[in-house]
Short mmCIF file of C-alpha atoms and ligand atoms in Angstrom, two decimals:
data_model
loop_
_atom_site.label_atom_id
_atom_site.label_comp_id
_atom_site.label_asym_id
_atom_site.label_seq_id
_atom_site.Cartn_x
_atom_site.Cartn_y
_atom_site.Cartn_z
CA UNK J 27 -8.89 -8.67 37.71
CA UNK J 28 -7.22 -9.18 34.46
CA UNK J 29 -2.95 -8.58 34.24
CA UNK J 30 -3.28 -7.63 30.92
CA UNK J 31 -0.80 -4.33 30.52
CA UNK J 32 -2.56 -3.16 27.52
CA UNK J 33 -6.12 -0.79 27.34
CA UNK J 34 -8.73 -1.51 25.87
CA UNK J 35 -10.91 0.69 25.12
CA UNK J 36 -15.05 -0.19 23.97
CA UNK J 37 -16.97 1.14 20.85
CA UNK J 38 -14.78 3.66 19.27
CA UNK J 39 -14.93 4.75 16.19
CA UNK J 40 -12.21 4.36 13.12
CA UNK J 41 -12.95 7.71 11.22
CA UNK J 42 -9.67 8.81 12.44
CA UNK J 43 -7.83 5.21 12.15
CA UNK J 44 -8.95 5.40 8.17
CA UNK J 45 -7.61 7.58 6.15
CA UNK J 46 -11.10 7.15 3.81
CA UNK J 47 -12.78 8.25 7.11
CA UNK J 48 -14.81 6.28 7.08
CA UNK J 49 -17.38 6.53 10.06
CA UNK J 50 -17.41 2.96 10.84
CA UNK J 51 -17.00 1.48 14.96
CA UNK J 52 -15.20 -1.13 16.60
CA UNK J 53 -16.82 -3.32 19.49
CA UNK J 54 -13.07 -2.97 21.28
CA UNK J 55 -9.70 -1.06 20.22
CA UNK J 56 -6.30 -1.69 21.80
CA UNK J 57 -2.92 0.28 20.25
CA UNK J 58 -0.22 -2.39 20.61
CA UNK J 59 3.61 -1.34 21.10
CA UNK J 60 5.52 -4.55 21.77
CA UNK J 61 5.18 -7.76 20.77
CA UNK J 62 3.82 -8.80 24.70
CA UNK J 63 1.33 -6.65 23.95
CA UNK J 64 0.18 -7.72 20.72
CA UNK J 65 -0.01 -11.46 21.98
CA UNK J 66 -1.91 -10.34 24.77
CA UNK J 67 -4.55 -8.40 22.28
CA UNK J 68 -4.72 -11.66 20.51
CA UNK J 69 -5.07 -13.92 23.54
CA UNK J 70 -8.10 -11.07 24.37
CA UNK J 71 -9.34 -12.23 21.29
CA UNK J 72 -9.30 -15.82 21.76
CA UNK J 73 -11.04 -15.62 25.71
CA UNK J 74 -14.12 -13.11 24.01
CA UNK J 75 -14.04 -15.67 20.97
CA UNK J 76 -13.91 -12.30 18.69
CA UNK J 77 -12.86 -11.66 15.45
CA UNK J 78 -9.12 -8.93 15.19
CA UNK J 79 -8.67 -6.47 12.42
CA UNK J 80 -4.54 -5.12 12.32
CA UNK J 81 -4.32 -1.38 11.48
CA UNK J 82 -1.53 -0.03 10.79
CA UNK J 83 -1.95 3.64 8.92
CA UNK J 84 -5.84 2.54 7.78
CA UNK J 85 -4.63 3.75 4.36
CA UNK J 86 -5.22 0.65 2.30
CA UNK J 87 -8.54 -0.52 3.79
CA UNK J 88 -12.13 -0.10 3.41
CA UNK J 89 -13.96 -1.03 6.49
CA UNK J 90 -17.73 -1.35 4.88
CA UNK J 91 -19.22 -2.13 8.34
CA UNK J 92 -18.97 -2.04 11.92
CA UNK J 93 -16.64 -4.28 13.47
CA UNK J 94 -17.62 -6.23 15.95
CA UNK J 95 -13.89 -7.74 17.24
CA UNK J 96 -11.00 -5.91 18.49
CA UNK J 97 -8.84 -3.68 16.21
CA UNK J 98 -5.33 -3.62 17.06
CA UNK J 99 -3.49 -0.81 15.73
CA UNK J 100 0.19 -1.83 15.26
CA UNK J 101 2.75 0.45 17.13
CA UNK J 102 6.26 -1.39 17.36
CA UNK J 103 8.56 1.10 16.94
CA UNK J 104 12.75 0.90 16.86
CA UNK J 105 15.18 0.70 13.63
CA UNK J 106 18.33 -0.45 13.89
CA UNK J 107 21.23 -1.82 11.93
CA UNK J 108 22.12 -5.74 11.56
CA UNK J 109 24.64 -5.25 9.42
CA UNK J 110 27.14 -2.77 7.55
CA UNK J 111 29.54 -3.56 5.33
CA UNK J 112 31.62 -1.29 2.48
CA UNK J 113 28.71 -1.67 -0.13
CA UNK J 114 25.40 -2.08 1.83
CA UNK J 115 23.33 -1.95 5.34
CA UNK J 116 20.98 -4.31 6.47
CA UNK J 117 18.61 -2.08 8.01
CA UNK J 118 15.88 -3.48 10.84
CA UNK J 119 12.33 -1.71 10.85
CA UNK J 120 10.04 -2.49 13.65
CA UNK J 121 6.27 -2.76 11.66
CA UNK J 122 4.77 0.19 13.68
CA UNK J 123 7.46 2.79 12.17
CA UNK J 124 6.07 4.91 9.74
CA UNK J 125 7.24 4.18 6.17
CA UNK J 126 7.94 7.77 5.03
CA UNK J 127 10.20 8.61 7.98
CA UNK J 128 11.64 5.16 7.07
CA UNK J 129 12.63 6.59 3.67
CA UNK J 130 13.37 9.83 5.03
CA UNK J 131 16.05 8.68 7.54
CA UNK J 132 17.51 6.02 4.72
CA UNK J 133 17.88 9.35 2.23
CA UNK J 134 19.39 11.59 5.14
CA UNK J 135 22.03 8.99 5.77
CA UNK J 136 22.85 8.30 1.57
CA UNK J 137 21.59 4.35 2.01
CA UNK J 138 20.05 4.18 -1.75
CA UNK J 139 17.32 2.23 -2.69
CA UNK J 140 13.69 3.62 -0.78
CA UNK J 141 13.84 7.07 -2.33
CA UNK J 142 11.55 6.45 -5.22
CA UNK J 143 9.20 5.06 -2.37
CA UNK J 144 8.90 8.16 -0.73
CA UNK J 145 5.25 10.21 0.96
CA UNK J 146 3.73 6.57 0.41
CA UNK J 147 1.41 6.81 3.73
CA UNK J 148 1.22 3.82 6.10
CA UNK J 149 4.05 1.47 8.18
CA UNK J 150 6.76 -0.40 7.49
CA UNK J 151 4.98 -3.90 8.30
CA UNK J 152 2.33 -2.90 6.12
CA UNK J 153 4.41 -2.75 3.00
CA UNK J 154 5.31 -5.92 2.10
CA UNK J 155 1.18 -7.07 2.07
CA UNK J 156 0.87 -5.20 -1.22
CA UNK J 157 4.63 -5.03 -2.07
CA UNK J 158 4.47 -1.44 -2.39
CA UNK J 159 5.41 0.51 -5.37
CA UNK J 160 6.03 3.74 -7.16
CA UNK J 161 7.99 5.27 -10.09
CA UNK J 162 9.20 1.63 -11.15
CA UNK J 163 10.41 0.59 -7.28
CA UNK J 164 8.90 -2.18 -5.48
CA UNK J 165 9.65 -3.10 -1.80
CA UNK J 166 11.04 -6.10 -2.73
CA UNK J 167 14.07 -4.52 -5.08
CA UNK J 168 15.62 -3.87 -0.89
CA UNK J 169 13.68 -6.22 1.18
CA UNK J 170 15.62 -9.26 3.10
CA UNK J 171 13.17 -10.89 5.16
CA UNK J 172 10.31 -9.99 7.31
CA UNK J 173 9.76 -11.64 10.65
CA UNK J 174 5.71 -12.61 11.62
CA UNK J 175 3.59 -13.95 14.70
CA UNK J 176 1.30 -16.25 13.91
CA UNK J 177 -1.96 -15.10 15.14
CA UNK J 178 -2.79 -18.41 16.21
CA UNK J 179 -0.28 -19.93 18.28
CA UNK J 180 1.99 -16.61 18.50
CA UNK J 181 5.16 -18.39 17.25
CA UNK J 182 7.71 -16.05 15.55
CA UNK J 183 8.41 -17.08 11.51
CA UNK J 184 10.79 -15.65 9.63
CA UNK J 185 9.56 -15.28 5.57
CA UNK J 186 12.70 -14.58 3.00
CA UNK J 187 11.73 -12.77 -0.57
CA UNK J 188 10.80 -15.95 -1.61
CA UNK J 189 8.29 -16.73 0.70
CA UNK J 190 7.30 -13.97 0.57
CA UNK J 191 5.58 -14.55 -2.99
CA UNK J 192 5.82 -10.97 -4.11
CA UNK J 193 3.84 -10.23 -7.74
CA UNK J 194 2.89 -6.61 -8.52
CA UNK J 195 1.20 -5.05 -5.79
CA UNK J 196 0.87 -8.61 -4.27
CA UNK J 197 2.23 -11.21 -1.73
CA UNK J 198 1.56 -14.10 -0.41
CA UNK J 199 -0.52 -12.34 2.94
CA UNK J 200 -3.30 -11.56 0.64
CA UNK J 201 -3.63 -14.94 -0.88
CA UNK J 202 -2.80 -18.51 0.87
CA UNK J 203 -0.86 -16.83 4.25
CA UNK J 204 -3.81 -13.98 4.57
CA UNK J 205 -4.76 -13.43 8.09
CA UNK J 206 -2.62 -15.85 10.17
CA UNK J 207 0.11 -13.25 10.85
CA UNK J 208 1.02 -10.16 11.85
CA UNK J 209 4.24 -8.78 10.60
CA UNK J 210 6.54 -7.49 13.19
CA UNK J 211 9.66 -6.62 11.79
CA UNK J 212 10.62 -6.38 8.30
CA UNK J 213 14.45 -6.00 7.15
CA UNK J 214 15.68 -4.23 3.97
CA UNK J 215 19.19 -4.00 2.23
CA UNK J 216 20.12 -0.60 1.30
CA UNK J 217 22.85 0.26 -0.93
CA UNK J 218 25.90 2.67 -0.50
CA UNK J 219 26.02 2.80 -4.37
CA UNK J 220 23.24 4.60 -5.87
CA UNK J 221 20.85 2.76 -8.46
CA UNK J 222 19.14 5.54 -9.84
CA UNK J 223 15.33 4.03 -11.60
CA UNK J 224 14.12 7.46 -13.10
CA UNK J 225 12.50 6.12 -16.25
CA UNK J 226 9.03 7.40 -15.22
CA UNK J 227 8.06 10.53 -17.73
CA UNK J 228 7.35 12.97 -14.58
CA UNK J 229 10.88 11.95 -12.93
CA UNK J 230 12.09 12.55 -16.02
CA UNK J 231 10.43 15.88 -16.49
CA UNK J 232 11.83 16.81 -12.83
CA UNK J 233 15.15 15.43 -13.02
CA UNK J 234 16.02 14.74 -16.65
CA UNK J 235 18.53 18.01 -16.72
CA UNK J 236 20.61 16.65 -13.72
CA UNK J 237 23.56 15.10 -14.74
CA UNK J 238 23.33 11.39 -13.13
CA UNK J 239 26.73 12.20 -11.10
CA UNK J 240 25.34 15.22 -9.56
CA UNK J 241 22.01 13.41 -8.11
CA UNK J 242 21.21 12.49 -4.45
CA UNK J 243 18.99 10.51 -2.72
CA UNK J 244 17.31 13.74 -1.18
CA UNK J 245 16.92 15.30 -4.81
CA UNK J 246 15.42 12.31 -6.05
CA UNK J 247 13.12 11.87 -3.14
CA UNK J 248 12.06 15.75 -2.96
CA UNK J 249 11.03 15.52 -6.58
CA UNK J 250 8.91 12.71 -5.81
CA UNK J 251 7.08 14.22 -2.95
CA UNK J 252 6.48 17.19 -5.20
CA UNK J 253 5.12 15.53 -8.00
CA UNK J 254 2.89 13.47 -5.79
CA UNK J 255 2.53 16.81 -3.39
CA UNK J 256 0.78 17.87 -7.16
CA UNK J 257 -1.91 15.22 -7.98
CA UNK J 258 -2.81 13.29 -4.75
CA UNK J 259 -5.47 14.48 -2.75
CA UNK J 260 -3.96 14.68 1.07
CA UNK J 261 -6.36 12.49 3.41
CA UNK J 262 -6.68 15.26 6.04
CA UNK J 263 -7.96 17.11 3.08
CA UNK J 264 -10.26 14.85 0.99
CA UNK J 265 -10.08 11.30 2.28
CA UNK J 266 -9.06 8.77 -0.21
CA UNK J 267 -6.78 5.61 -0.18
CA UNK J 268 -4.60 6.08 -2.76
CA UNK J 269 -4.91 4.21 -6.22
CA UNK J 270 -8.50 2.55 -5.70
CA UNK J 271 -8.13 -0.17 -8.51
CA UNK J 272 -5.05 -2.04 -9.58
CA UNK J 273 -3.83 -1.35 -13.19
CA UNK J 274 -5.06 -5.01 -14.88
CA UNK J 275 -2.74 -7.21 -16.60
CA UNK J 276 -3.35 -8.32 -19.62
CA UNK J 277 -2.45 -10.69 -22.72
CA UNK J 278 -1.28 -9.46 -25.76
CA UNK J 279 -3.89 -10.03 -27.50
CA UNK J 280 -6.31 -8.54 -25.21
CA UNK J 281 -4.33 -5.72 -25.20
CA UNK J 282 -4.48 -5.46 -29.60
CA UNK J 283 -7.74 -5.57 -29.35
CA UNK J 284 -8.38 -2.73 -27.10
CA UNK J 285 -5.77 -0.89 -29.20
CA UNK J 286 -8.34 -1.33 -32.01
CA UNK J 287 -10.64 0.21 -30.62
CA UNK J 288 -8.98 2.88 -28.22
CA UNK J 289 -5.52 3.51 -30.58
CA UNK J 290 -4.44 6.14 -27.28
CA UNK J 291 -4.59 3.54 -24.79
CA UNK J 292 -2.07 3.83 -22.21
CA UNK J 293 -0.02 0.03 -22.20
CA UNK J 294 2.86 -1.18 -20.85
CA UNK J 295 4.93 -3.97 -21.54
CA UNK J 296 5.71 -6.48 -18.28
CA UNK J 297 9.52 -7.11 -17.99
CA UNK J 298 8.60 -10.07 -15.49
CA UNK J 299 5.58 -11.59 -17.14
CA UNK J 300 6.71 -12.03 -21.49
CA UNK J 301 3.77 -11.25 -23.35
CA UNK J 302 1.63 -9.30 -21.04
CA UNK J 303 0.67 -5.45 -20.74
CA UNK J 304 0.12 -3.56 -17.91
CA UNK J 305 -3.04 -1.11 -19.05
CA UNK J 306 -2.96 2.53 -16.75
CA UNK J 307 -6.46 1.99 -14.90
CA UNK J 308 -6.41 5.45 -14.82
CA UNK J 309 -6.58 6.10 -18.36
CA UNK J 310 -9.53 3.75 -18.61
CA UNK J 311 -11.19 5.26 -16.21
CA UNK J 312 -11.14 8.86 -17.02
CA UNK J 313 -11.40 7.91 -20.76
CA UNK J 314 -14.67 6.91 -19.50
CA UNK J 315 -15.58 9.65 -18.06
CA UNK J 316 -15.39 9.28 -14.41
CA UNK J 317 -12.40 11.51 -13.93
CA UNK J 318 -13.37 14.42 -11.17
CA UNK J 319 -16.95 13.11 -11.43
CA UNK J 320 -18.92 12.76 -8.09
CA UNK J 321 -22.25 10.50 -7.45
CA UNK J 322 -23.80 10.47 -4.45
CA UNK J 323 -21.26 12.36 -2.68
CA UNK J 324 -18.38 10.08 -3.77
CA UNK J 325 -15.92 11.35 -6.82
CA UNK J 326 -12.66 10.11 -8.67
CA UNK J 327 -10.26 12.73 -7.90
CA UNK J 328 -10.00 15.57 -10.59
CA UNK J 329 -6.15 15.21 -10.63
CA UNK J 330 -6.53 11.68 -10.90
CA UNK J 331 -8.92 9.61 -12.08
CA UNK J 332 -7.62 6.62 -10.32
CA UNK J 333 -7.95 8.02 -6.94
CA UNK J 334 -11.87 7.27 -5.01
CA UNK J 335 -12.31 10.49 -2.63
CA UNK J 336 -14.94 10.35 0.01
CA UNK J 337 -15.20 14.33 0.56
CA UNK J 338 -18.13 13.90 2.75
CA UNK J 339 -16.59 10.54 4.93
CA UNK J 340 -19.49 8.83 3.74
CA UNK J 341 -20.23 5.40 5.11
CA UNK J 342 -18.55 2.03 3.33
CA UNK J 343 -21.28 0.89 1.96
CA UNK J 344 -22.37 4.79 -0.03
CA UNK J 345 -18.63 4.01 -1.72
CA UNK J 346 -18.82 0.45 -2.51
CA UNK J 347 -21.95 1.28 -4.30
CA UNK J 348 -20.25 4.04 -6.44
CA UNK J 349 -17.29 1.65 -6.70
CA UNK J 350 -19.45 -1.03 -8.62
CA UNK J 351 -20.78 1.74 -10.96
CA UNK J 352 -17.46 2.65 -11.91
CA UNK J 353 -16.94 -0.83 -12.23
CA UNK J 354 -19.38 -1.95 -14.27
CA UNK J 355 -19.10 0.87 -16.49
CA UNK J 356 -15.64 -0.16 -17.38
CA UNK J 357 -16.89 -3.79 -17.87
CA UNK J 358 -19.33 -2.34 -20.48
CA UNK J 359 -16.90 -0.24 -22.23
CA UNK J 360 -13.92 -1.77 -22.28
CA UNK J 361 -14.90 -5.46 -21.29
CA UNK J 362 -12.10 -5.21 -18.80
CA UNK J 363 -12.94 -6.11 -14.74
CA UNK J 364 -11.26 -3.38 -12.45
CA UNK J 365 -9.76 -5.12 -9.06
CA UNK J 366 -9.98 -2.87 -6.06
CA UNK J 367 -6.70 -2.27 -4.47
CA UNK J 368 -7.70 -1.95 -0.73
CA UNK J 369 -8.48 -4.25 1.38
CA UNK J 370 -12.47 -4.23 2.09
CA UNK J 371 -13.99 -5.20 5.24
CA UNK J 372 -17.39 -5.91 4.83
P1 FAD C 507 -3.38 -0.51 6.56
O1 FAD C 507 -4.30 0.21 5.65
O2 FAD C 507 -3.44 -0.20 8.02
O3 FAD C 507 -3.51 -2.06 6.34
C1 FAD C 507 -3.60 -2.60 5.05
C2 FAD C 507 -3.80 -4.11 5.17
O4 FAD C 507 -2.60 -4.70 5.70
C3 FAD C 507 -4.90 -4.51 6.15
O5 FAD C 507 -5.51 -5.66 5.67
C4 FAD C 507 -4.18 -4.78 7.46
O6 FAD C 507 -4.84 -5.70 8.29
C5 FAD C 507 -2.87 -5.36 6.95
N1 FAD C 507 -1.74 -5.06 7.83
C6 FAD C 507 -1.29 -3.82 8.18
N2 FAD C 507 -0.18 -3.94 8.95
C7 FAD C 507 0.05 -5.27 9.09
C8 FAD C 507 1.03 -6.04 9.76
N3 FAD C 507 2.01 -5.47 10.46
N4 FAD C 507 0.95 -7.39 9.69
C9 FAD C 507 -0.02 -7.99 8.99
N5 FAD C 507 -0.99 -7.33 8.33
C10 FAD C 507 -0.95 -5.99 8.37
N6 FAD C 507 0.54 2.09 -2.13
C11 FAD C 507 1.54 1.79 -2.99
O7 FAD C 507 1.88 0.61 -3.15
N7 FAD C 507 2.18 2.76 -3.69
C12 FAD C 507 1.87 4.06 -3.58
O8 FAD C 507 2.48 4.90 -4.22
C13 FAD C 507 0.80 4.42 -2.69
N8 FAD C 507 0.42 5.70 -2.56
C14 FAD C 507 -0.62 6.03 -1.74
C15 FAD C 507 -1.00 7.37 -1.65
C16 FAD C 507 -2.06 7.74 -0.82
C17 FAD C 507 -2.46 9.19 -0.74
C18 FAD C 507 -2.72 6.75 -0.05
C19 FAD C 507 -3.81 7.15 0.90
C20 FAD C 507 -2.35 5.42 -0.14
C21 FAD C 507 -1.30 5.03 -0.99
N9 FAD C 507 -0.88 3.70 -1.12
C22 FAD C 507 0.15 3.37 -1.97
C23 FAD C 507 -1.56 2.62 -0.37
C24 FAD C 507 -1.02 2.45 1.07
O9 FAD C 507 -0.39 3.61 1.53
C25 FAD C 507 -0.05 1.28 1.19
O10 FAD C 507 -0.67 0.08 0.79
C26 FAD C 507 0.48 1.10 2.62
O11 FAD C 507 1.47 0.10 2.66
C27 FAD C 507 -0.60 0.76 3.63
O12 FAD C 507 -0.05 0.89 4.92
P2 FAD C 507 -0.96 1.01 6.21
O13 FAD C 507 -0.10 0.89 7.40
O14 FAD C 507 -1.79 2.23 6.13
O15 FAD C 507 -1.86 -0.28 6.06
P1 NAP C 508 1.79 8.04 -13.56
O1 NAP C 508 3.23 8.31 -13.35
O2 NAP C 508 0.90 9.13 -14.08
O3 NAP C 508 1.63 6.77 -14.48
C1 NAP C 508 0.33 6.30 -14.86
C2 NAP C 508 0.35 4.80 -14.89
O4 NAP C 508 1.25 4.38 -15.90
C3 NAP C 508 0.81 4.23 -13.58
O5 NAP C 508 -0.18 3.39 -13.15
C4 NAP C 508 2.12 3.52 -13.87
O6 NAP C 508 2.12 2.17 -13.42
C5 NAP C 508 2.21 3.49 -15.38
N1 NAP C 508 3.53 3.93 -15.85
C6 NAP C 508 3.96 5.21 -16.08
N2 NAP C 508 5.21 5.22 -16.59
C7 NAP C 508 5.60 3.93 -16.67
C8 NAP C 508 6.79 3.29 -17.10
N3 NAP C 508 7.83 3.99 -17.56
N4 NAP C 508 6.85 1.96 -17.02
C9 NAP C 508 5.81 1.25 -16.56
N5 NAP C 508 4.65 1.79 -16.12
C10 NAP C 508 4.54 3.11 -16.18
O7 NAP C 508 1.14 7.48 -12.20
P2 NAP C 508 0.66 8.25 -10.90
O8 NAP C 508 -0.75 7.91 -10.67
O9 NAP C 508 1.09 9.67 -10.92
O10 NAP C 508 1.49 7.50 -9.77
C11 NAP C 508 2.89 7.59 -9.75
C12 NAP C 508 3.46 6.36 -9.09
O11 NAP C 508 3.00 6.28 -7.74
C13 NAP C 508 3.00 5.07 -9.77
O12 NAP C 508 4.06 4.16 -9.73
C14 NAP C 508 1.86 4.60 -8.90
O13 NAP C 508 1.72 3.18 -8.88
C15 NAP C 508 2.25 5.11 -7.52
N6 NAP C 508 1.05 5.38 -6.72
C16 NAP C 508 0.41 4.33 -6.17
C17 NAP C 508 -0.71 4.54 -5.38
C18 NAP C 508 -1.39 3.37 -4.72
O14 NAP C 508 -2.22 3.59 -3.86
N7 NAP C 508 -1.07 2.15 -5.09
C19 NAP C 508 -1.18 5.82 -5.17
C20 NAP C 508 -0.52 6.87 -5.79
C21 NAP C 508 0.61 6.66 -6.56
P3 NAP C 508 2.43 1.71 -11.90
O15 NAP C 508 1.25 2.17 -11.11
O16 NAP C 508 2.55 0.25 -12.03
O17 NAP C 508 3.71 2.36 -11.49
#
């Protein structure tokens, strides 16, 4: 008899864990709450000798095949404060929380900082992996430290920012710390002062006419979720995982020469990185002429082109293949190699 307190449950399938439904299965599944439970999911792991795969929302990941571990879906929940003082709050998210509520609560309570980061899908311990961003916020503009189990020897570690390694869309968990943690708690300072970053064109075109004194939080985060409400595909609806490729970085001089060629190419400077543009994947890829086109049952999304749908929750492998069309296609046109955003599990 085992004294495990947690269930787990034997070949279930992640179409509803994945919000590409995707109609891959899982050998065992186990929804984890507390942190006992989580190192008892990984000490399952270690008596079957199995592989784990951590879910939290399923909305950055591709899973290309059956897995043949134990998924552990991450459920800590609880938020509370560490610290308040007259100018800011130190604000402690268990990872299972979901990040919109997250931002939600923060805007109901006038703690600035998250509201440009609102109706991203997923939880909060999934946000630092990719170091979330929208409308010129990144996670890391209000994040303090995180605290991680190691997934070998279940130790607790606490990573500040700089440990942390964040780079657009990037951390150190998907490079020289990937798989040997699971983040557990993450902590973010919030200010009482707001810090208003509205220099996107469709924030503009929403809020532009507001006189800065007269904003709030809860304007600025409704006209986000409208303008995303506008051109992103809901995954109940048509499954998708957001952006599917990451808008490349490139040199200068890589990006004259594509000027040359393509004088309406969408470029922007990098603040952090002198001498570098960010090119809008999207452009690139409905400039050539994937935008709202579908192969094989798999489309870029007709609002936008840098959005993969899988209308018909085709298998992983039916939209990897499309992905490397639309890859290679850019390749040829552009000579520019398109990263995939999500994390595939193949
Ligand atoms: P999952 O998909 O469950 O996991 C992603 C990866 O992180 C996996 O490798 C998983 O193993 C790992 N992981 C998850 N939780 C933990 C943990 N606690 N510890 C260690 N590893 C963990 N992203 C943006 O940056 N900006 C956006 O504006 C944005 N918009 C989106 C819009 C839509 C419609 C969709 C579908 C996605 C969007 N995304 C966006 C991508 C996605 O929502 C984020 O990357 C989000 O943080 C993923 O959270 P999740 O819980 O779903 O992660
Ligand atoms: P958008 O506002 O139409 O902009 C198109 C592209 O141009 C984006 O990739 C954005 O880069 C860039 N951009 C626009 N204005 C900019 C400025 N003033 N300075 C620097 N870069 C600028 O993009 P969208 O597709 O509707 O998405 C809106 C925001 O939500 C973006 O920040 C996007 O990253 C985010 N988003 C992310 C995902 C995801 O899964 N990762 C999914 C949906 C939306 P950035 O992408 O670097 O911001």
């Amino acid at each position: 008899m085992s004294n495990r307190s947690i269930a787990i449950e034997e070949n279930v399938s992640l179409q509803p864990y994945n919000t590409l439904a995707v109609p891959a299965s899982t050998r065992w599944f186990t929804c984890v709450t507390t942190e006992t439970q989580l190192k008892e999911a990984l000490e399952f792991c270690r008596e079957q000798q199995c592989e784990w795969l951590l879910l939290g929302g399923g909305s950055n990941v591709v899973l290309a095949s059956d897995f043949l571990g134990l998924t552990i879906q991450l459920k800590l929940q609880g938020l509370s404060l560490e610290e308040e003082t007259d100018t800011h709050v130190k604000l402690s998210i268990a990872a299972g929380e979901n990040w919109h509520d997250t931002v939600m609560y923060c805007v109901a309570k006038s703690w600035y900082g998250l509201e440009n980061l609102a109706l991203i899908p997923g939880s909060v311990g999934a946000a630092p992996i990719q170091n979330i961003g929208a409308y010129g916020v990144e996670l890391e503009q209000c994040f303090d430290y995180l605290e991680a189990m190691n997934i070998t020897s279940g130790e607790m570690q606490v990573f500040d920012k700089p440990a942390c390694e964040f780079a657009y869309r990037d951390s150190v968990f998907k490079h020289h710390s990937k798989d040997q943690w699971v983040i557990t708690r993450v902590v973010l300072i919030l200010s009482k002062q707001p810090q208003w970053q509205l220099h996107y064109p469709a924030l503009q075109a929403q809020l532009g006419h507001i006189p800065q004194d007269q904003l709030t939080a809860r304007l600025v985060a409704e006209a986000v979720i409208a303008i995303r409400q506008s051109k992103l595909p809901h995954p109940d609806d048509i499954p998708n995982a957001g952006s599917f490729f990451k808008n490349p970085i490139v040199s200068n001089e890589e990006c004259q020469r594509l000027k040359q060629h393509f004088p309406e190419l969408v470029a922007y400077a990098q603040d952090t990185q002198p001498q570098t543009y960010k090119l809008a994947a999207g452009w690139l890829i409905d400039h050539a002429g994937w935008k709202g086109k579908e192969v094989d049952g798999i489309a870029m999304h007709k609002e936008q082109a840098l959005v993969l749908t899988n209308p018909n929750r085709l298998i992983g492998q039916a939209l990897l293949a499309f992905v490397e069309q639309v890859k290679s296609d850019i390749q040829q046109k552009y000579s520019i190699t398109l990263e995939v955003e999500p994390r595939i599990y193949s």
